[in-house]
Coordinates of C-alpha atoms and ligand atoms in Angstrom, one line a residue:
M29 CA 0.0 0.0 0.0
P30 CA 1.4 3.5 -0.9
V31 CA 2.6 5.4 2.2
P32 CA 3.6 9.0 2.6
T33 CA 7.2 9.2 1.2
L34 CA 9.9 11.9 1.1
T35 CA 12.8 11.2 -1.3
I36 CA 16.2 12.7 -0.3
G37 CA 18.9 11.7 -2.9
A38 CA 18.8 7.9 -3.0
T39 CA 17.1 7.5 0.3
K40 CA 13.3 7.2 0.9
L41 CA 11.8 8.4 4.2
V42 CA 8.5 6.8 4.8
M43 CA 5.9 6.8 7.6
D44 CA 3.6 3.8 8.2
R45 CA 1.5 2.4 10.9
G46 CA 2.9 -0.7 12.6
D47 CA 4.8 -2.5 15.3
I48 CA 8.5 -1.8 15.6
T49 CA 9.3 -5.4 16.5
T50 CA 8.1 -6.8 13.2
Q51 CA 10.1 -4.5 10.9
S52 CA 12.4 -6.1 8.4
T53 CA 14.8 -3.2 8.2
D54 CA 18.5 -3.8 8.9
A55 CA 18.1 -1.9 12.2
I56 CA 15.3 -1.0 14.5
V57 CA 15.5 1.8 17.1
N58 CA 14.5 1.2 20.7
A59 CA 13.1 4.0 22.9
A60 CA 15.4 3.0 25.8
N61 CA 16.3 4.4 29.2
T62 CA 19.8 5.5 30.5
G63 CA 20.2 2.2 32.4
L64 CA 19.4 0.1 29.3
R65 CA 17.4 -2.0 31.7
G66 CA 14.2 -2.5 29.7
G67 CA 10.8 -1.2 30.4
A68 CA 7.3 -1.1 28.9
G69 CA 6.2 0.3 25.5
V70 CA 8.7 -0.1 22.7
D71 CA 11.4 -1.2 25.0
G72 CA 9.3 -4.0 26.6
A73 CA 8.0 -5.1 23.2
I74 CA 11.5 -5.3 21.7
H75 CA 13.0 -7.3 24.6
H76 CA 10.0 -9.6 24.7
A77 CA 10.0 -10.4 21.0
G78 CA 13.8 -10.4 20.6
G79 CA 14.6 -12.7 23.5
P80 CA 17.2 -12.5 26.4
T81 CA 20.4 -12.0 24.3
I82 CA 19.5 -8.4 23.7
M83 CA 19.4 -7.7 27.5
E84 CA 22.7 -9.7 28.0
E85 CA 24.4 -7.3 25.6
C86 CA 22.7 -4.3 27.2
R87 CA 24.1 -5.3 30.6
K88 CA 27.6 -5.5 29.2
L89 CA 27.2 -2.0 27.7
G90 CA 26.0 -0.6 31.0
R91 CA 24.5 2.8 30.6
C92 CA 23.7 5.2 27.8
P93 CA 23.3 9.0 28.5
T94 CA 20.2 10.9 27.4
G95 CA 20.5 12.0 23.8
K96 CA 22.9 9.1 22.9
A97 CA 22.5 5.7 21.4
V98 CA 24.2 2.3 21.5
V99 CA 23.8 -0.8 19.3
T100 CA 23.3 -4.5 20.0
K101 CA 22.4 -7.4 17.9
A102 CA 18.7 -8.2 17.6
G103 CA 18.3 -11.7 18.9
R104 CA 15.2 -13.4 17.4
L105 CA 14.0 -10.3 15.6
Q106 CA 14.0 -10.0 11.8
A107 CA 16.2 -6.9 12.0
K108 CA 20.0 -7.5 12.4
W109 CA 20.5 -4.7 14.9
V110 CA 18.8 -2.9 17.7
I111 CA 19.9 0.7 18.3
H112 CA 19.0 1.7 21.8
A113 CA 18.4 5.5 21.8
V114 CA 17.6 7.4 25.0
G115 CA 15.3 10.3 24.5
P116 CA 14.6 13.0 27.1
I117 CA 12.0 12.8 29.8
Y118 CA 9.9 15.9 28.7
A119 CA 10.2 18.8 31.1
G120 CA 9.2 21.7 28.8
L121 CA 12.8 22.9 28.5
T122 CA 14.7 23.9 25.3
S123 CA 17.2 21.1 26.1
D124 CA 14.4 18.6 25.5
N125 CA 14.4 19.5 21.8
T126 CA 18.2 19.3 21.5
E127 CA 18.3 16.0 23.3
L128 CA 15.6 14.5 21.2
A129 CA 17.3 15.6 18.0
S130 CA 20.5 14.2 19.3
A131 CA 18.9 10.8 20.0
Y132 CA 17.8 10.6 16.4
R133 CA 21.2 11.7 15.0
E134 CA 23.1 9.4 17.3
S135 CA 20.9 6.5 16.2
L136 CA 21.8 7.1 12.6
M137 CA 25.5 7.4 13.5
R138 CA 25.3 3.9 15.0
A139 CA 23.4 2.7 12.0
V140 CA 26.2 4.0 9.7
E141 CA 28.8 2.3 11.9
V142 CA 27.2 -1.2 11.5
Q143 CA 26.4 -0.5 7.8
A144 CA 22.7 -0.8 8.3
R145 CA 21.1 0.6 5.1
S146 CA 17.5 0.6 6.4
V147 CA 16.3 1.8 9.8
A148 CA 12.9 1.8 11.5
F149 CA 12.2 4.4 14.2
P150 CA 9.5 4.5 16.8
C151 CA 8.3 7.9 18.1
I152 CA 11.1 8.4 20.7
S153 CA 10.0 10.0 24.0
T154 CA 6.3 10.5 23.0
G155 CA 5.0 7.7 25.3
A156 CA 6.1 7.2 28.9
Y157 CA 8.5 10.2 28.6
G158 CA 5.7 12.6 27.8
F159 CA 7.1 14.5 24.9
P160 CA 4.2 16.1 23.0
V161 CA 4.1 14.5 19.6
K162 CA 3.2 17.7 17.7
Q163 CA 6.5 19.1 19.0
A164 CA 8.4 15.9 18.5
A165 CA 7.4 15.1 14.9
P166 CA 9.1 18.0 13.2
I167 CA 12.3 17.4 15.3
A168 CA 12.3 13.7 14.4
I169 CA 11.7 14.2 10.7
G170 CA 13.8 17.3 10.4
T171 CA 16.8 15.8 12.2
V172 CA 16.7 12.6 10.1
S173 CA 16.2 14.5 6.9
K174 CA 19.2 16.7 7.6
F175 CA 21.4 13.7 8.5
V176 CA 20.4 11.9 5.3
E177 CA 21.2 15.1 3.3
D178 CA 24.6 15.3 5.0
N179 CA 25.3 11.6 4.5
P180 CA 24.2 10.7 1.0
D181 CA 24.3 7.1 -0.2
K182 CA 24.4 5.7 3.4
F183 CA 20.7 4.7 3.6
D184 CA 18.1 3.1 1.3
L185 CA 15.2 3.5 3.6
I186 CA 14.2 5.2 6.9
R187 CA 10.8 4.2 8.2
F188 CA 8.9 6.0 10.9
V189 CA 6.7 3.3 12.6
I190 CA 3.6 4.9 14.0
F191 CA 1.5 3.2 16.7
T192 CA -1.2 5.7 17.7
D193 CA -3.7 7.9 15.9
A194 CA -2.3 11.1 17.5
D195 CA 1.2 10.2 16.4
Y196 CA 0.0 9.4 12.9
A197 CA -1.7 12.8 12.6
A198 CA 1.4 14.7 13.8
Y199 CA 3.8 12.8 11.5
F200 CA 1.3 13.0 8.5
G201 CA 1.1 16.8 9.0
E202 CA 4.9 17.2 9.0
F203 CA 5.4 14.8 6.0
T204 CA 2.7 16.8 4.1
R205 CA 4.3 20.1 5.0
R206 CA 7.6 18.8 3.5
G207 CA 5.9 17.8 0.3
A208 CA 5.5 14.1 0.8
V209 CA 3.9 12.0 -2.0
R210 CA 2.2 8.6 -1.8
G211 CA 5.0 6.2 -2.8
Ligands
APR24 N1 5.9 -0.3 18.1 C1 5.9 1.0 17.7 N2 5.6 2.0 18.5 C2 5.2 1.7 19.8 C3 5.1 0.3 20.2 C4 5.5 -0.7 19.3 N3 5.4 -2.0 19.6 N4 4.7 0.4 21.5 C5 4.5 1.7 21.9 N5 4.8 2.5 20.8 C6 4.8 3.9 20.7 C7 4.0 4.7 21.8 O1 2.6 4.8 21.4 C8 4.7 6.0 21.8 O2 4.1 6.9 20.8 O3 6.1 4.4 20.9 C9 6.1 5.7 21.4 C10 7.2 5.8 22.5 O4 6.6 5.3 23.7 P1 7.5 4.6 24.8 O5 7.8 3.2 24.4 O6 6.8 4.8 26.1 O7 8.9 5.4 24.8 P2 9.4 6.7 25.5 O8 8.3 7.7 25.6 O9 10.7 7.1 24.8 O10 9.8 6.3 27.0 C11 10.9 5.5 27.2 O11 9.7 4.0 28.6 O12 9.4 1.7 28.3 C12 10.2 2.7 29.0 O13 12.3 1.7 29.2 C13 11.6 2.7 28.5 O14 12.2 4.1 30.4 C14 12.0 4.1 29.0 C15 10.8 4.9 28.6

């Protein structure tokens, strides 16, 4: 089914409804916490579906500061890699925006390092961490677009995987504003 698509050089940015754990992209991104200790939401779903080897690797890595990302293998998941990104706990500060942008940028840096050519993102920080999705969507899409512009030929596909109606509306608005077509 055609989905909203932005084309940047050789890379497609798409948004689609779905579950992050069933994505067949090379890498999927986890909405993790600084202790890399698992949780609910995306984090719980990934560890549940991927099995215990992901947590074993997370324990070895230890911690990950807010705005950063680390990578593990993906256990039983279809993806090869899980990129554990830590978004900010929303507090209404300017630093929330910069930390969220950093979490997306760092995720793509890890993806380049492991040569993942396709990456699926959930809406980092918009669940338990309370970041308003209308504010988060332009940061997510804008940061990823800029990274892809600055790193041509690194990615074939970036997919934003959307779980809720409110998230879909916010992402659709931003994709449309940027001239997305149904691809
Ligand atoms: N696939 C895709 N998106 C999902 C899924 C899923 N299986 N489950 C939830 N979501 C959506 C939520 O609807 C929300 O919009 O992902 C977004 C992010 O929500 P959270 O998973 O709560 O992530 P976040 O807000 O970044 O909070 C991170 O929550 O689970 C804990 O350990 C995690 O402490 C960390 C915190």
